[in-house]
Coordinates of C-alpha atoms and ligand atoms in Angstrom, one line a residue:
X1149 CA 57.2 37.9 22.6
X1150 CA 53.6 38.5 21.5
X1151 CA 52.7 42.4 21.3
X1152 CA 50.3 45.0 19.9
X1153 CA 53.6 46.4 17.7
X1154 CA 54.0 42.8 16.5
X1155 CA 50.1 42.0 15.7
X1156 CA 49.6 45.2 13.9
X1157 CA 53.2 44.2 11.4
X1158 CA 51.9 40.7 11.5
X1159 CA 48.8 42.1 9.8
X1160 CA 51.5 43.1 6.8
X1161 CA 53.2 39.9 6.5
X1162 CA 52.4 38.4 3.1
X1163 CA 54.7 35.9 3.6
X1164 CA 54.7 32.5 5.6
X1165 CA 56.5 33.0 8.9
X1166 CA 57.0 30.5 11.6
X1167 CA 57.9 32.1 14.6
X1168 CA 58.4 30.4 17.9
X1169 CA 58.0 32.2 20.6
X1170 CA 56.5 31.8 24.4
X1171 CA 54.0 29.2 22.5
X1172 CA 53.0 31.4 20.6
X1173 CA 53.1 31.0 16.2
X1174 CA 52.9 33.9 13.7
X1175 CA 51.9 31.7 10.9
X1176 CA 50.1 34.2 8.6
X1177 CA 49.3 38.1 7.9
X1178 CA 47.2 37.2 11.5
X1179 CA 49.3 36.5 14.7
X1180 CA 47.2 33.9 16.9
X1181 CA 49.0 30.8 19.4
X1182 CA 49.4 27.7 17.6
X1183 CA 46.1 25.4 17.1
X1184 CA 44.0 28.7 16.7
X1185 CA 42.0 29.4 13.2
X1186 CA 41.8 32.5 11.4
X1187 CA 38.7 33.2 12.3
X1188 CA 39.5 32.4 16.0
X1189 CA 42.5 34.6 16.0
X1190 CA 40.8 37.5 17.6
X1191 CA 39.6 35.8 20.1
X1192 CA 42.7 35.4 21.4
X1193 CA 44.2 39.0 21.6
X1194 CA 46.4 40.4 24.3
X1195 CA 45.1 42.7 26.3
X1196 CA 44.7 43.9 30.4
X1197 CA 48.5 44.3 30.5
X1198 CA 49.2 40.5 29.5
X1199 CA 46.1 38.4 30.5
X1200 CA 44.1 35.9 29.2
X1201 CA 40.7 35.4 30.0
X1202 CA 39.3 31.7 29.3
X1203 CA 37.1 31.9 26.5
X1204 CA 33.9 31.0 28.3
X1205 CA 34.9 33.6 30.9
X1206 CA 35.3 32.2 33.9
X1207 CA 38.8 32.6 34.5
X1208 CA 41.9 34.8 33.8
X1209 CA 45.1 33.8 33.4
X1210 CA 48.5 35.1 32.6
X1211 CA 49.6 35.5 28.8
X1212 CA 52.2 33.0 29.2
X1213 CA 50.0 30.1 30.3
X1214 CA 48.7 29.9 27.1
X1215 CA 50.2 27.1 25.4
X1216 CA 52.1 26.2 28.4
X1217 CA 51.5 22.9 28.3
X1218 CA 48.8 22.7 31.4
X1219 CA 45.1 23.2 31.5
X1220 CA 44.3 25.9 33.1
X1221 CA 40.7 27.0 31.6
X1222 CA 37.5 24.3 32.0
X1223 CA 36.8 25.0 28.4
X1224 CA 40.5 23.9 27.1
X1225 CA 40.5 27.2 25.3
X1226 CA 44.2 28.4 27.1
X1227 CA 45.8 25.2 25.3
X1228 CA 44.3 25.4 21.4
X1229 CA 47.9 24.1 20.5
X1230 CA 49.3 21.4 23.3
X1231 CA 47.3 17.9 24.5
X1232 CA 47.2 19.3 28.0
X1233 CA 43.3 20.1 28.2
X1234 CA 41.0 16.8 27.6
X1235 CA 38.1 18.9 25.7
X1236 CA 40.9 21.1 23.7
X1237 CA 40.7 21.7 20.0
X1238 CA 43.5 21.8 17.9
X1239 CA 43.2 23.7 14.3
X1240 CA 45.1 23.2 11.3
X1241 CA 45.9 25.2 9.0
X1242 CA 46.9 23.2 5.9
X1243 CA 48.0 26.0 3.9
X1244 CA 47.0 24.7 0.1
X1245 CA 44.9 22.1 0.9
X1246 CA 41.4 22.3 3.4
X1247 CA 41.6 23.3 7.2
X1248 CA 41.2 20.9 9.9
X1249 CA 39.9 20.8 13.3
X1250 CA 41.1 17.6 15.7
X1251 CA 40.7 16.8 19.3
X1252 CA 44.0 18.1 21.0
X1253 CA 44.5 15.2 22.0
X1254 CA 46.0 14.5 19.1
X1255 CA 48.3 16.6 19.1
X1256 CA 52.0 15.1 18.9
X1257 CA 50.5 11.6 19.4
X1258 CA 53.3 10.5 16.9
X1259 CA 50.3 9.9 14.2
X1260 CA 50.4 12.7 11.0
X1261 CA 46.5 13.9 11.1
X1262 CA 47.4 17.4 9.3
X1263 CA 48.8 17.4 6.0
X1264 CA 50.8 20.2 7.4
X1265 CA 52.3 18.4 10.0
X1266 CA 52.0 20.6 12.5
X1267 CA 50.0 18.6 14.7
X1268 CA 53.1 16.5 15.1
X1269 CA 55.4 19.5 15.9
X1270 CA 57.0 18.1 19.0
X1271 CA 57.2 14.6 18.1
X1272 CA 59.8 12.4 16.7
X1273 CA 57.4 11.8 13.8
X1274 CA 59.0 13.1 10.8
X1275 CA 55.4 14.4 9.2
X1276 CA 56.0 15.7 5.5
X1277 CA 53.7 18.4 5.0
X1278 CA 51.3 17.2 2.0
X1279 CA 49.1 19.9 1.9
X1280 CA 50.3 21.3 -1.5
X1281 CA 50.1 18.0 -3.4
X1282 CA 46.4 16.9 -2.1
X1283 CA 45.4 20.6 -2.7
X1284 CA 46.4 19.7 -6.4
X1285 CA 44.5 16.5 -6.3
X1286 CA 41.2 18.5 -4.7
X1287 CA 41.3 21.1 -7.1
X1288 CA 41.4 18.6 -9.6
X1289 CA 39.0 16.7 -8.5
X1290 CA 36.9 20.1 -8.1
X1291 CA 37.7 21.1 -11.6
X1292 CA 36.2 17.7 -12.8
X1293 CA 33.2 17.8 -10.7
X1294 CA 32.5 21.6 -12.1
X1295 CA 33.1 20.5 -15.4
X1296 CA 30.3 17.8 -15.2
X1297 CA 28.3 20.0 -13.0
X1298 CA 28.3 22.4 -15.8
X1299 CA 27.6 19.6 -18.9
X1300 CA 25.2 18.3 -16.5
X1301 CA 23.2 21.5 -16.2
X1302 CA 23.5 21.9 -20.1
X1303 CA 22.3 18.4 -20.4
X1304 CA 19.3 19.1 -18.0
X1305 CA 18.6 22.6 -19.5
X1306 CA 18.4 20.4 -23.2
X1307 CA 16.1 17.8 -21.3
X1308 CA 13.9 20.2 -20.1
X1309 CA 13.9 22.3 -23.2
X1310 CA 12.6 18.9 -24.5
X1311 CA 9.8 18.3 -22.2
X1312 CA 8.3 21.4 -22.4
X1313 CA 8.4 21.3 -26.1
X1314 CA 6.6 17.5 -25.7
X1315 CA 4.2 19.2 -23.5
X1316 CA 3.3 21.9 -25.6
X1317 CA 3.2 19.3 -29.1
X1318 CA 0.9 17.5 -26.6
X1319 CA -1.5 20.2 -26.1
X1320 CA -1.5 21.2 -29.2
X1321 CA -2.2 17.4 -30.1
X1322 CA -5.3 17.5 -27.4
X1323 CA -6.7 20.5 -29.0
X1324 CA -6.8 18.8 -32.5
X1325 CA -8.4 16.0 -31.3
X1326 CA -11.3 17.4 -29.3
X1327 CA -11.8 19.2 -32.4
X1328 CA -11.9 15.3 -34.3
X1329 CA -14.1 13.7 -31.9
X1330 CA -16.6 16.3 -32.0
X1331 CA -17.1 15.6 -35.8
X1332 CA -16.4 11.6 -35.4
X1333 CA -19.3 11.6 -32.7
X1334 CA -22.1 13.1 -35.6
X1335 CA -20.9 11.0 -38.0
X1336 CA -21.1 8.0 -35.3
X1337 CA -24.4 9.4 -34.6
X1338 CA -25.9 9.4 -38.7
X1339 CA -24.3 6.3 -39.5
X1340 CA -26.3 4.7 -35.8
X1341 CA -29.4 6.4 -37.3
X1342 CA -29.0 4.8 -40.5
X1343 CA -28.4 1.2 -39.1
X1344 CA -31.3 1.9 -36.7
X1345 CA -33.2 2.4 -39.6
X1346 CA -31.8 -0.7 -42.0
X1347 CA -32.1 -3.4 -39.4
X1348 CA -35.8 -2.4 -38.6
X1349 CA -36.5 -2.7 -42.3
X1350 CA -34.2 -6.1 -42.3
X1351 CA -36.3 -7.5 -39.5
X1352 CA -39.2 -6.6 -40.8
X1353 CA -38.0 -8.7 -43.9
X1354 CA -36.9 -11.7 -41.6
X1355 CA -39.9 -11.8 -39.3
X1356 CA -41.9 -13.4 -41.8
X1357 CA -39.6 -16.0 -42.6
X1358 CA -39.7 -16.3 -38.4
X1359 CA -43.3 -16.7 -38.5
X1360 CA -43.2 -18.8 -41.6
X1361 CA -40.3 -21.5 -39.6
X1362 CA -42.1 -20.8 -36.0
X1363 CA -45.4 -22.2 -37.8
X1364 CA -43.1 -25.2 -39.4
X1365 CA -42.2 -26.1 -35.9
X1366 CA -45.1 -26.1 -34.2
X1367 CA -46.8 -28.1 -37.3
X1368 CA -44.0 -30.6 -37.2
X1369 CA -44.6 -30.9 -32.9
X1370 CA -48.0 -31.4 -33.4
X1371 CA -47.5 -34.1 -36.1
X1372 CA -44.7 -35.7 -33.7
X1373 CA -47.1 -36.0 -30.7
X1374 CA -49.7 -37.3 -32.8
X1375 CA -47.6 -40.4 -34.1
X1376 CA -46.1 -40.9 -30.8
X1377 CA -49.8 -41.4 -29.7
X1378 CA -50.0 -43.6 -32.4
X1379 CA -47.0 -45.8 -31.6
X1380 CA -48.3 -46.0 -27.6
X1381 CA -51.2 -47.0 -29.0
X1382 CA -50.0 -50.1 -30.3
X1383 CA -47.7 -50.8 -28.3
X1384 CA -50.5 -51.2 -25.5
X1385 CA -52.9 -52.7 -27.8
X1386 CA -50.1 -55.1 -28.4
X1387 CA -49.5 -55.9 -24.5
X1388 CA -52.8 -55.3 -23.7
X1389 CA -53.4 -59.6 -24.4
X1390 CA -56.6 -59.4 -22.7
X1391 CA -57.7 -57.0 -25.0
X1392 CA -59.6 -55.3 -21.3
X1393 CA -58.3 -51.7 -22.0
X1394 CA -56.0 -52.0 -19.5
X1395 CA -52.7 -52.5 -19.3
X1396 CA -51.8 -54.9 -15.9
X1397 CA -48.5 -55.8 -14.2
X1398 CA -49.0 -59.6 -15.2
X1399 CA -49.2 -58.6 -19.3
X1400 CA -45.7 -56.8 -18.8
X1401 CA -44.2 -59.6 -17.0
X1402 CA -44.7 -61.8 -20.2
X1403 CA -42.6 -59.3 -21.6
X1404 CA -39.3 -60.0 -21.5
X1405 CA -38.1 -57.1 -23.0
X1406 CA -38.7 -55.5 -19.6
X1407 CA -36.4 -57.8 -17.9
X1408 CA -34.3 -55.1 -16.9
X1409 CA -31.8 -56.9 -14.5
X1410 CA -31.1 -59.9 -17.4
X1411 CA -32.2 -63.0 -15.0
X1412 CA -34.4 -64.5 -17.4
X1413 CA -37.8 -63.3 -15.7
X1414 CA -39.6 -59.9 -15.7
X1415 CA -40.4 -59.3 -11.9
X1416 CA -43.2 -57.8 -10.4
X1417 CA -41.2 -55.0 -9.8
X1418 CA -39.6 -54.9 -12.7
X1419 CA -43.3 -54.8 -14.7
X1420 CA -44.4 -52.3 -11.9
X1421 CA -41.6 -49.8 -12.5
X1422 CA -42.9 -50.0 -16.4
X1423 CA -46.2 -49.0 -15.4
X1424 CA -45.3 -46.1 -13.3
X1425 CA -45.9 -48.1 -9.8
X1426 CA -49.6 -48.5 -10.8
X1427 CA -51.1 -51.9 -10.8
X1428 CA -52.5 -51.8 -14.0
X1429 CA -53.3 -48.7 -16.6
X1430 CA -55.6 -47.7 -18.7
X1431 CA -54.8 -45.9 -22.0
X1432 CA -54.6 -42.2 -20.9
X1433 CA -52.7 -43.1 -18.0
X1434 CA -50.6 -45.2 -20.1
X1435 CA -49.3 -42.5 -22.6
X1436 CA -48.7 -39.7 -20.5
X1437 CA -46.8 -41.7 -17.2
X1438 CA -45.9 -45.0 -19.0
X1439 CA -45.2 -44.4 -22.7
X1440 CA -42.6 -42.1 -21.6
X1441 CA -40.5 -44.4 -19.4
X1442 CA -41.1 -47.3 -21.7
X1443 CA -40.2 -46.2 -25.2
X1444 CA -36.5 -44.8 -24.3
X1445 CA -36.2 -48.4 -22.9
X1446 CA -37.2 -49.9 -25.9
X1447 CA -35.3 -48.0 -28.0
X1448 CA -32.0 -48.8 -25.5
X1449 CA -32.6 -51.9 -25.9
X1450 CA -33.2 -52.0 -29.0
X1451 CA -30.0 -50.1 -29.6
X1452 CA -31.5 -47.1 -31.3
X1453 CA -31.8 -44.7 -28.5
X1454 CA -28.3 -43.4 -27.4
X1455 CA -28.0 -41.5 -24.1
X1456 CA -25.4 -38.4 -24.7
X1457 CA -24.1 -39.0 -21.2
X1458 CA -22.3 -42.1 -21.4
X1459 CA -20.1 -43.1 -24.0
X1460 CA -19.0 -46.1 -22.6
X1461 CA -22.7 -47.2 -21.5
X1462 CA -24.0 -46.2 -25.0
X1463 CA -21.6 -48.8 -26.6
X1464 CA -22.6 -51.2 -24.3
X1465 CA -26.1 -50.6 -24.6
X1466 CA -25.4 -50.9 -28.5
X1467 CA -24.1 -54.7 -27.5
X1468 CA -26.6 -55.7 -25.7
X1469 CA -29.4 -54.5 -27.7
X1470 CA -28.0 -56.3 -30.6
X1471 CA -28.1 -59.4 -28.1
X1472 CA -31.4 -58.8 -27.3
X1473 CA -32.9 -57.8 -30.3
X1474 CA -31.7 -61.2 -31.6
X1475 CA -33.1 -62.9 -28.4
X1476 CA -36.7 -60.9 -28.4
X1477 CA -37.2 -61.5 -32.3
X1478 CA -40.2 -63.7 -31.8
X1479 CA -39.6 -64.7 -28.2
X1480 CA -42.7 -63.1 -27.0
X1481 CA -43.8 -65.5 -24.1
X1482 CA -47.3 -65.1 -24.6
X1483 CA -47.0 -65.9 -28.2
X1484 CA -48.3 -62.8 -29.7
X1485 CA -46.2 -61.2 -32.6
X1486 CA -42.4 -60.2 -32.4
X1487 CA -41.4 -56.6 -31.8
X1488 CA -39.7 -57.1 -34.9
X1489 CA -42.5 -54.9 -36.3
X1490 CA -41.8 -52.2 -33.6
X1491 CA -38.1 -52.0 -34.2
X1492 CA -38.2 -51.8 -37.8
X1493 CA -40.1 -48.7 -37.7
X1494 CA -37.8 -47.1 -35.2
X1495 CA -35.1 -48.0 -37.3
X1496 CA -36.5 -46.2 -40.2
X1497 CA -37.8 -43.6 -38.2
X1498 CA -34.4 -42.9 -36.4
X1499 CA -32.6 -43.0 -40.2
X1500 CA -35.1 -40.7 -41.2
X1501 CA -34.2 -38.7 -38.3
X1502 CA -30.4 -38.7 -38.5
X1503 CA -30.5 -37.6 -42.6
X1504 CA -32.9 -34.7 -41.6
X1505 CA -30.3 -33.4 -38.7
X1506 CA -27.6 -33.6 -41.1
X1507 CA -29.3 -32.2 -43.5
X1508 CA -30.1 -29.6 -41.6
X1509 CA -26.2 -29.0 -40.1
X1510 CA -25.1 -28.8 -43.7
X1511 CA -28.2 -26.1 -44.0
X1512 CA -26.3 -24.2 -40.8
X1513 CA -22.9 -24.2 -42.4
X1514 CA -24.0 -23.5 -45.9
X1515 CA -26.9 -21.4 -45.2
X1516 CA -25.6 -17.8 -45.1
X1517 CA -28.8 -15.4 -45.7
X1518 CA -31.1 -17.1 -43.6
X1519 CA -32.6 -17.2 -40.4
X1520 CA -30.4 -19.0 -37.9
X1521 CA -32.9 -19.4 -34.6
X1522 CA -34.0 -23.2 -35.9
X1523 CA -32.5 -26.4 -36.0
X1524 CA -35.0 -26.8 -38.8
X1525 CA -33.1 -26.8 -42.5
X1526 CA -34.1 -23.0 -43.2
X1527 CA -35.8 -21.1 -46.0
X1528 CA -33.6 -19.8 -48.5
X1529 CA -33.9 -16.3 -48.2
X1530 CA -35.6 -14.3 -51.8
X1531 CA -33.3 -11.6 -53.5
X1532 CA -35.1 -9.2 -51.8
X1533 CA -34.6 -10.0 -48.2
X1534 CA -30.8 -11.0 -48.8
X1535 CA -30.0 -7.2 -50.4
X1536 CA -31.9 -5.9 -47.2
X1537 CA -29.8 -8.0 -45.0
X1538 CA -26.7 -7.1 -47.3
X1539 CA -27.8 -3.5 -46.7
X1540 CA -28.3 -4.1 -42.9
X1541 CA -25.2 -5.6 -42.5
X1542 CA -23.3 -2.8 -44.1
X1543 CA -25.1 -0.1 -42.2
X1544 CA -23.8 -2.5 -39.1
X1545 CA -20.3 -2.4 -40.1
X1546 CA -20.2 1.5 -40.6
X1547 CA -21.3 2.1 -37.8
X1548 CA -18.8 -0.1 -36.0
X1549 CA -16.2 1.7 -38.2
X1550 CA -17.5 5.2 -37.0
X1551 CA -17.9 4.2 -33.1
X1552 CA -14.2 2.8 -33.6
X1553 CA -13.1 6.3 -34.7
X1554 CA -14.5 7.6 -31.7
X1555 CA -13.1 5.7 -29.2
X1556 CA -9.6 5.9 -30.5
X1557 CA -10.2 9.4 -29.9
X1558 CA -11.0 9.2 -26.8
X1559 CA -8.5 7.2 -26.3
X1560 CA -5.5 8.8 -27.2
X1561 CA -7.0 12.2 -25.6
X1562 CA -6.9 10.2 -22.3
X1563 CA -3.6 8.9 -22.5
X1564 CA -2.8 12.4 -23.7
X1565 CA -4.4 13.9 -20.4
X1566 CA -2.7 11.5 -18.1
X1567 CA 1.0 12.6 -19.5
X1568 CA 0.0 16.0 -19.4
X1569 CA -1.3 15.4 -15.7
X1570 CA 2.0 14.1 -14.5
X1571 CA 4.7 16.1 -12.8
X1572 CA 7.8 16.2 -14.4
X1573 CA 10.1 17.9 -12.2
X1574 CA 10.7 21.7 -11.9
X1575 CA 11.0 22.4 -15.2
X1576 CA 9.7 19.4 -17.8
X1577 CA 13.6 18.2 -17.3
X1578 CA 12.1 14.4 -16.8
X1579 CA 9.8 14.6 -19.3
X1580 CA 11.9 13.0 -21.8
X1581 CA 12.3 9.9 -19.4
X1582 CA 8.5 9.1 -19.4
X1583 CA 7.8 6.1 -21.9
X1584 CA 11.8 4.5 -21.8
X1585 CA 12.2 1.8 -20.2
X1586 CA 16.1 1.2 -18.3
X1587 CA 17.7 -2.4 -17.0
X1588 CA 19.8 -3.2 -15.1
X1589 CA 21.2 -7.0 -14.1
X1590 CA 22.5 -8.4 -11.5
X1591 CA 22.9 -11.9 -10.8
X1592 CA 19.5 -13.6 -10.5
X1593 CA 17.4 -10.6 -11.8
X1594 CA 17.1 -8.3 -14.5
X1595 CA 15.3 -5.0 -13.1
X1596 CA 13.3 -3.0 -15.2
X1597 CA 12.3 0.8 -14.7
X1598 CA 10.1 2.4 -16.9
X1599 CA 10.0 6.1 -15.0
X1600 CA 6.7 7.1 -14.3
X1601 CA 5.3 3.8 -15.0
X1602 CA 6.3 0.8 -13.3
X1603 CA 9.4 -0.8 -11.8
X1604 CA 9.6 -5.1 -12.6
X1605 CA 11.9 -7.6 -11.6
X1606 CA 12.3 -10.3 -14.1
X1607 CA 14.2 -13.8 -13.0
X1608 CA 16.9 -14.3 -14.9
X1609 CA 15.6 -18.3 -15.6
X1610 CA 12.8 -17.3 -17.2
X1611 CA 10.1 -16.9 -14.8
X1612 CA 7.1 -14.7 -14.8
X1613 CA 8.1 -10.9 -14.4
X1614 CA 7.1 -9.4 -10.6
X1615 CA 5.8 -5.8 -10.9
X1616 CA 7.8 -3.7 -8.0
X1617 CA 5.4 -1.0 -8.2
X1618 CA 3.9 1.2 -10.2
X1619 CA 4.5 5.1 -10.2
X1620 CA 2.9 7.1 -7.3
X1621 CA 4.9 10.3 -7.1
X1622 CA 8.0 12.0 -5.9
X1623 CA 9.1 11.2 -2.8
X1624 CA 10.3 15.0 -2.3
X1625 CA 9.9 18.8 -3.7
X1626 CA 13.3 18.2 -4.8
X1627 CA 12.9 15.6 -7.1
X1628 CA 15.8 13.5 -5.7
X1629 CA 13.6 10.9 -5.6
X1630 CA 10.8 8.6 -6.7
X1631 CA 8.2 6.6 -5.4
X1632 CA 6.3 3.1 -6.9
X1633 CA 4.3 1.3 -5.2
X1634 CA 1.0 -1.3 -4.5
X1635 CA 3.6 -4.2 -6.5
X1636 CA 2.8 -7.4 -6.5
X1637 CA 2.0 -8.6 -2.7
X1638 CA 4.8 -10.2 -1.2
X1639 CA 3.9 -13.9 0.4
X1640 CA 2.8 -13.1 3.5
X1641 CA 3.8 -9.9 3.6
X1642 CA 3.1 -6.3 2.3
X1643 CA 2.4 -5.5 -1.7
X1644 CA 6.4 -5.0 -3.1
X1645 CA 6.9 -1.4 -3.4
X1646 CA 10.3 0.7 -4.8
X1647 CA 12.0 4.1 -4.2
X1648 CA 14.4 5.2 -6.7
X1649 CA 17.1 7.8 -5.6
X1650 CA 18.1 10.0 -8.4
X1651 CA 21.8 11.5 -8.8
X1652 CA 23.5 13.6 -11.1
X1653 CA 24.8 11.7 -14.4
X1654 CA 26.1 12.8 -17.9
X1655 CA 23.5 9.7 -19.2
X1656 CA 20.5 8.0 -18.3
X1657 CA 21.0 4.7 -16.1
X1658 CA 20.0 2.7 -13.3
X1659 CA 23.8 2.3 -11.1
X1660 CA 22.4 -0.1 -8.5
X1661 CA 19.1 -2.0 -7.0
X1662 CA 18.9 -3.6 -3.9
X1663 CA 16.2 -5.1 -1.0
X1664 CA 17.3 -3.5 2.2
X1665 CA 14.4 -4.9 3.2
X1666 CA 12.1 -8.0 2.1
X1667 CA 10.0 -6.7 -1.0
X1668 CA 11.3 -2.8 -0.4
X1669 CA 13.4 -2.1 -3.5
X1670 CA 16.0 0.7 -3.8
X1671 CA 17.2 1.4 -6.9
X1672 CA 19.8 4.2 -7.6
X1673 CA 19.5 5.9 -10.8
X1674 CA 21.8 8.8 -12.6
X1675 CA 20.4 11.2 -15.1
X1676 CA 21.5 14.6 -16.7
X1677 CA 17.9 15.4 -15.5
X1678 CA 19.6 15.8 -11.4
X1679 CA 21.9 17.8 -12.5
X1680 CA 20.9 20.9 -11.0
X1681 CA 23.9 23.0 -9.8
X1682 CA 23.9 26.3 -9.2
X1683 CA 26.7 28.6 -10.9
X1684 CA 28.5 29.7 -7.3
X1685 CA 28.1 26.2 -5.8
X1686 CA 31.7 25.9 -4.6
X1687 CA 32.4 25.7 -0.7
X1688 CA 34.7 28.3 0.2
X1689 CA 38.2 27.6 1.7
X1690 CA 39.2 30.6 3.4
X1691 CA 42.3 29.9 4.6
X1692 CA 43.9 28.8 1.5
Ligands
MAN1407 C1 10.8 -13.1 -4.9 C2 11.5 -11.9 -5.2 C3 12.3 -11.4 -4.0 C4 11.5 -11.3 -2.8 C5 10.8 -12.6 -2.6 C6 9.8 -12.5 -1.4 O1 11.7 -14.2 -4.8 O2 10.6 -10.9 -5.6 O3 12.9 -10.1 -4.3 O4 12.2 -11.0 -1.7 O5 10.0 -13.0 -3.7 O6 9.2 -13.7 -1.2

């Protein structure tokens, strides 16, 4: 019988006691009906001469219809250790191992749900209680997990230890150099002035070799219009058969030369097109609208004129201008002189021509030291001028050296910055992560994460790489996880992006990647660096 005697001597038991009695179990120093917790035990104490009141008050009840097997309170809270109520709770205690909490309804359904067995107390279940065994196995297991919780934090304390130190070295670093580029800027600066100053005097020096070769070229125009005017000349002295100053459609027609279709007969039209769609021509008109459309013809035909267009046409050309060149040699119809005449010169003329350009591409690959504007073979520079543009070009090349300097610098402080910009957790512990780069394969992939960078997937077949993302920020104030994103944009779809969950590991390595969905990457990743236990971490088991 439960009493106030028996719940203050139940206080003093050490011992574990199984008492049956009216329902009610002395398991512990604390008295309490069976399927109550510790920590509910004083919620059920006898008081008001042997009542009960429901625990959500509502009703009262005798002592003895606790755990009597029927449901007498709304709440369930009279039958804690019996199936009767449907919303009842039945708690074990699993002395040794963890405490449990079950629907009553449970509750000698033949099925073992507490180690201790004493859900299954009035079943023919034979439950072994396992309680002390698994408690061996969890405080195992616990002892493990504190062990690595403890290396971890050791490992994390060294990692941030490390990227503080890298922070530091990198200040330090930064400091040095602003220091540099402050000198490697005036020394940039003297070594521009003096180039400034060495390729005035150098083009001072060149400009009168410019001059000189600009006055070459214009001389050499002049002297090429001139003879051109000559050769039109005769040419329209020589069709000019009437000897009338003017050049007429019928004169042309005896020409055939201008036979341009090959039927044996120069047209009308054929003559006309020669005289620029005039009927006839005097001299001006003839050089400046005529000469020009008749002498590439006669050149084409003549095989000496080659058109950089058309390979295939060219040789052609070449073939039939040997033809006709055979068949116009003294086959003027009007009987005046062959063009033999005409040709030859061209031919010499054209030689002449060809020797000079090579001439003058052998000047252009040859010529160093000179000046390199004309197609013209070039001066050859004096001593003087060629030390000036030695002088120049060594002025030119210090300063490239100098402004090099500079920008490697600048550079490097940059990259410098960006590290020192980046948030490495609460204290530096991922510093030491930032410029590794981790895989990981599976089947058709090998993924890539270089934290703080960029995350890549790489076909295992050889295909190009796919950037995932590239490093954004932490997804959390816990740094638990990261994110990278704007990765290459998915076919009709959004740019790839990836979120890396971070766990607690005595090494650095991606576990696992997966799509949950199309181009969203998840990649789970252990490091020392989320090892961040604290020292009284442990859950508490009170009633063990
Ligand atoms: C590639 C890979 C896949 C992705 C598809 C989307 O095959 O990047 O991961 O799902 O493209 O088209």
């Amino acid at each position: 019988m439960w009493s106030r005697r028996g719940e203050e001597s139940g206080w003093l038991l050490l011992l574990m006691l199984a008492v049956f009695s009216c329902g009610i179990v002395v398991l512990t120093e604390l008295p309490r009906p069976r399927g109550v917790s510790i920590s509910r035990a004083s919620l059920y104490r006898v008081d008001n001469g042997g009542k009960f009141v429901c625990l959500d008050g509502r009703k009262t009840i005798q002592w003895e219809q606790v755990n009597d097997d029927y449901c007498d309170c709304e709440d369930g809270s009279d039958e804690p250790g019996t199936a009767a109520c449907p919303n009842g709770v039945f708690h074990c205690t699993n002395a040794g191992y963890k405490p449990l909490n079950l629907p009553s309804s449970r509750v000698n359904d033949g099925i073992c749900d507490c180690c201790d067995a004493s859900d299954e107390y009035g079943s023919r279940t034979n439950c072994i209680n396992s309680c002390s065994e698994l408690g061996k196995e969890d405080r195992l297991r616990e002892k493990q997990r504190a062990e690595m919780a403890k290396m971890g934090n050791q490992l994390r304390s060294e990692m941030s230890q490390r990227g503080k130190a890298m922070k530091e070295e990198q200040r330090i670093r930064f400091a040095e150099l602003e220091r540099s580029r402050g000198e490697a800027e005036a020394l940039r600066q003297e070594k521009g002035a003096i180039k400034d100053e060495a390729e005035a005097i150098e083009n001072a020096a060149l400009k009168v070799y410019r001059d000189r070769e600009e006055e070459a070229r214009r001389a050499k125009q002049e002297a090429d219009a001139m003879s051109n005017r000559d050769e039109a000349e005769e040419t329209f002295l020589k069709y000019d058969s009437n000897q009338n100053q003017v050049l007429e459609i019928a004169e042309l027609q005896t020409r055939i030369v201008f036979d341009r279709n090959r039927d044996g007969s120069v047209t009308e039209d054929e003559a006309r097109f020669f005289l620029d769609d005039h009927e006839q021509v005097d001299f001006e008109t003839f050089v400046t609208l005529c000469w020009p459309k008749i002498k590439p013809f006669l050149m084409l035909d003549s095989g000496l004129f080659k058109p950089p267009s058309d390979v295939e046409e060219l040789e052609r050309g070449t073939e039939e201008a040997d033809l006709h060149t055979e068949q116009d040699d003294g086959y003027d119809l009007d009987g005046s002189e062959p063009t033999q005449h005409y040709q030859e010169e061209e031919i010499a003329e054209n030689e002449q021509e060809e020797e000079e350009d090579d001439e003058g591409l052998e000047e252009q690959e040859v010529g160093e030291g000179q000046v390199d504007t004309a197609e013209e073979p070039k001066e050859e520079y004096d001593p003087e001028t060629k030390e000036l543009i030695r002088m120049a070009n060594d002025a030119r090349n210090q300063y490239t050296e100098a402004d090099r300097h500079v920008r490697e610098i600048e550079q490097e402080m940059k990259n410098i910055e960006d590290l020192l910009n980046k948030d490495y957790g609460k204290d530096e512990e991922y510093a030491p992560l930032n410029g590794e780069c981790l895989n990981l394969e599976d089947r058709e992939y090998v993924y890539k994460l270089c934290p703080f960078d960029k995350a890549i997937q790489q076909p295992k077949n050889g295909g190009p790489e796919t950037r995932l993302g590239t490093w954004e920020n932490w997804a959390n104030g816990e740094y638990t996880a990261m994110k990278y994103t704007n990765g290459a944009t998915c076919w009709n779809g959004p740019a790839r992006s990836a979120f890396v969950h971070l766990e607690c590991g005595l090494d650095t390595r991606i576990l696992s990647v997966s799509e949950p969905n199309r181009c969203e990457y998840e990649y789970r990743m252990q490091t020392p660096a989320a090892c961040f236990f604290k020292e009284d971490g442990n859950k508490e088991h009170d009633e063990l």
